[in-house]
Amino acid sequence: MTDETSETVTAESDSGKVKAADVQVLSGNPTDEEIAALVAALSALASKAETESRKPRNLWAEPIDMLRYSPHSWQRVTLFERAKLARPQGTF
């Protein structure tokens, strides 16, 4: 642990707020270009996550809707009950 260097880098947006993350180098000696590339990648990921979270949910395309019963399914159950296909006679 004595060989470890400790650098803290913060990425800032145009508005001056901390945007990406704090990076702490625990071992090795990265160059300024390597740290800049890492901060750029983290900034891109953070901005992508923010834009995706701002999109409104599309409730028409939810996969769970395929698992729900149709609003007309009560008619099918009634027809099966009439034809006695749902249950054998004498079992409830």
GROMACS .gro file of C-alpha atoms in nm:
model
   92
    1MET     CA    1   0.000   0.000   0.000
    2THR     CA    2   0.297   0.233   0.023
    3ASP     CA    3   0.350   0.233  -0.356
    4GLU     CA    4  -0.004   0.345  -0.430
    5THR     CA    5  -0.063   0.689  -0.568
    6SER     CA    6  -0.380   0.877  -0.503
    7GLU     CA    7  -0.513   1.114  -0.766
    8THR     CA    8  -0.865   1.245  -0.777
    9VAL     CA    9  -1.005   1.367  -1.106
   10THR     CA   10  -1.346   1.526  -1.147
   11ALA     CA   11  -1.516   1.586  -1.476
   12GLU     CA   12  -1.712   1.908  -1.500
   13SER     CA   13  -1.974   2.008  -1.752
   14ASP     CA   14  -2.015   2.350  -1.908
   15SER     CA   15  -2.236   2.461  -1.618
   16GLY     CA   16  -1.958   2.390  -1.367
   17LYS     CA   17  -2.131   2.107  -1.181
   18VAL     CA   18  -1.958   1.775  -1.126
   19LYS     CA   19  -2.102   1.549  -1.394
   20ALA     CA   20  -1.920   1.218  -1.441
   21ALA     CA   21  -1.745   1.078  -1.135
   22ASP     CA   22  -1.448   1.094  -0.905
   23VAL     CA   23  -1.167   0.868  -1.019
   24GLN     CA   24  -0.907   0.748  -0.772
   25VAL     CA   25  -0.591   0.583  -0.909
   26LEU     CA   26  -0.478   0.320  -0.661
   27SER     CA   27  -0.173   0.181  -0.838
   28GLY     CA   28   0.030   0.250  -1.147
   29ASN     CA   29   0.113   0.579  -1.310
   30PRO     CA   30  -0.147   0.669  -1.576
   31THR     CA   31  -0.074   0.949  -1.817
   32ASP     CA   32  -0.292   1.256  -1.850
   33GLU     CA   33  -0.426   1.120  -2.181
   34GLU     CA   34  -0.535   0.793  -2.018
   35ILE     CA   35  -0.714   0.975  -1.738
   36ALA     CA   36  -0.879   1.208  -1.991
   37ALA     CA   37  -0.999   0.907  -2.195
   38LEU     CA   38  -1.144   0.746  -1.883
   39VAL     CA   39  -1.322   1.064  -1.776
   40ALA     CA   40  -1.460   1.110  -2.130
   41ALA     CA   41  -1.596   0.754  -2.131
   42LEU     CA   42  -1.758   0.798  -1.788
   43SER     CA   43  -1.908   1.131  -1.895
   44ALA     CA   44  -2.055   0.973  -2.208
   45LEU     CA   45  -2.209   0.690  -2.006
   46ALA     CA   46  -2.355   0.931  -1.751
   47SER     CA   47  -2.511   1.154  -2.015
   48LYS     CA   48  -2.656   0.853  -2.197
   49ALA     CA   49  -2.816   0.727  -1.876
   50GLU     CA   50  -2.970   1.069  -1.807
   51THR     CA   51  -3.126   1.097  -2.154
   52GLU     CA   52  -3.270   0.746  -2.131
   53SER     CA   53  -3.428   0.814  -1.793
   54ARG     CA   54  -3.597   1.130  -1.923
   55LYS     CA   55  -3.790   0.950  -2.198
   56PRO     CA   56  -4.156   0.890  -2.115
   57ARG     CA   57  -4.256   0.528  -2.074
   58ASN     CA   58  -4.439   0.375  -2.367
   59LEU     CA   59  -4.723   0.190  -2.199
   60TRP     CA   60  -4.848   0.053  -2.531
   61ALA     CA   61  -4.544  -0.168  -2.577
   62GLU     CA   62  -4.496  -0.321  -2.233
   63PRO     CA   63  -4.406  -0.693  -2.254
   64ILE     CA   64  -4.623  -0.770  -1.950
   65ASP     CA   65  -4.930  -0.685  -2.158
   66MET     CA   66  -4.882  -1.006  -2.356
   67LEU     CA   67  -4.930  -1.206  -2.035
   68ARG     CA   68  -5.260  -1.049  -1.932
   69TYR     CA   69  -5.598  -1.191  -2.013
   70SER     CA   70  -5.792  -1.050  -2.299
   71PRO     CA   71  -6.092  -0.834  -2.205
   72HIS     CA   72  -6.304  -1.084  -2.396
   73SER     CA   73  -6.171  -1.394  -2.218
   74TRP     CA   74  -6.484  -1.422  -1.999
   75GLN     CA   75  -6.678  -1.513  -2.314
   76ARG     CA   76  -6.444  -1.801  -2.387
   77VAL     CA   77  -6.471  -1.933  -2.032
   78THR     CA   78  -6.849  -1.917  -2.051
   79LEU     CA   79  -6.851  -2.108  -2.379
   80PHE     CA   80  -6.622  -2.376  -2.236
   81GLU     CA   81  -6.844  -2.410  -1.929
   82ARG     CA   82  -7.150  -2.451  -2.148
   83ALA     CA   83  -6.981  -2.720  -2.354
   84LYS     CA   84  -6.845  -2.881  -2.033
   85LEU     CA   85  -6.495  -2.881  -2.174
   86ALA     CA   86  -6.336  -2.699  -1.883
   87ARG     CA   87  -6.410  -2.963  -1.618
   88PRO     CA   88  -6.518  -3.320  -1.632
   89GLN     CA   89  -6.866  -3.369  -1.498
   90GLY     CA   90  -6.881  -3.423  -1.123
   91THR     CA   91  -6.554  -3.244  -1.035
   92PHE     CA   92  -6.544  -2.894  -0.902
   0.00000   0.00000   0.00000
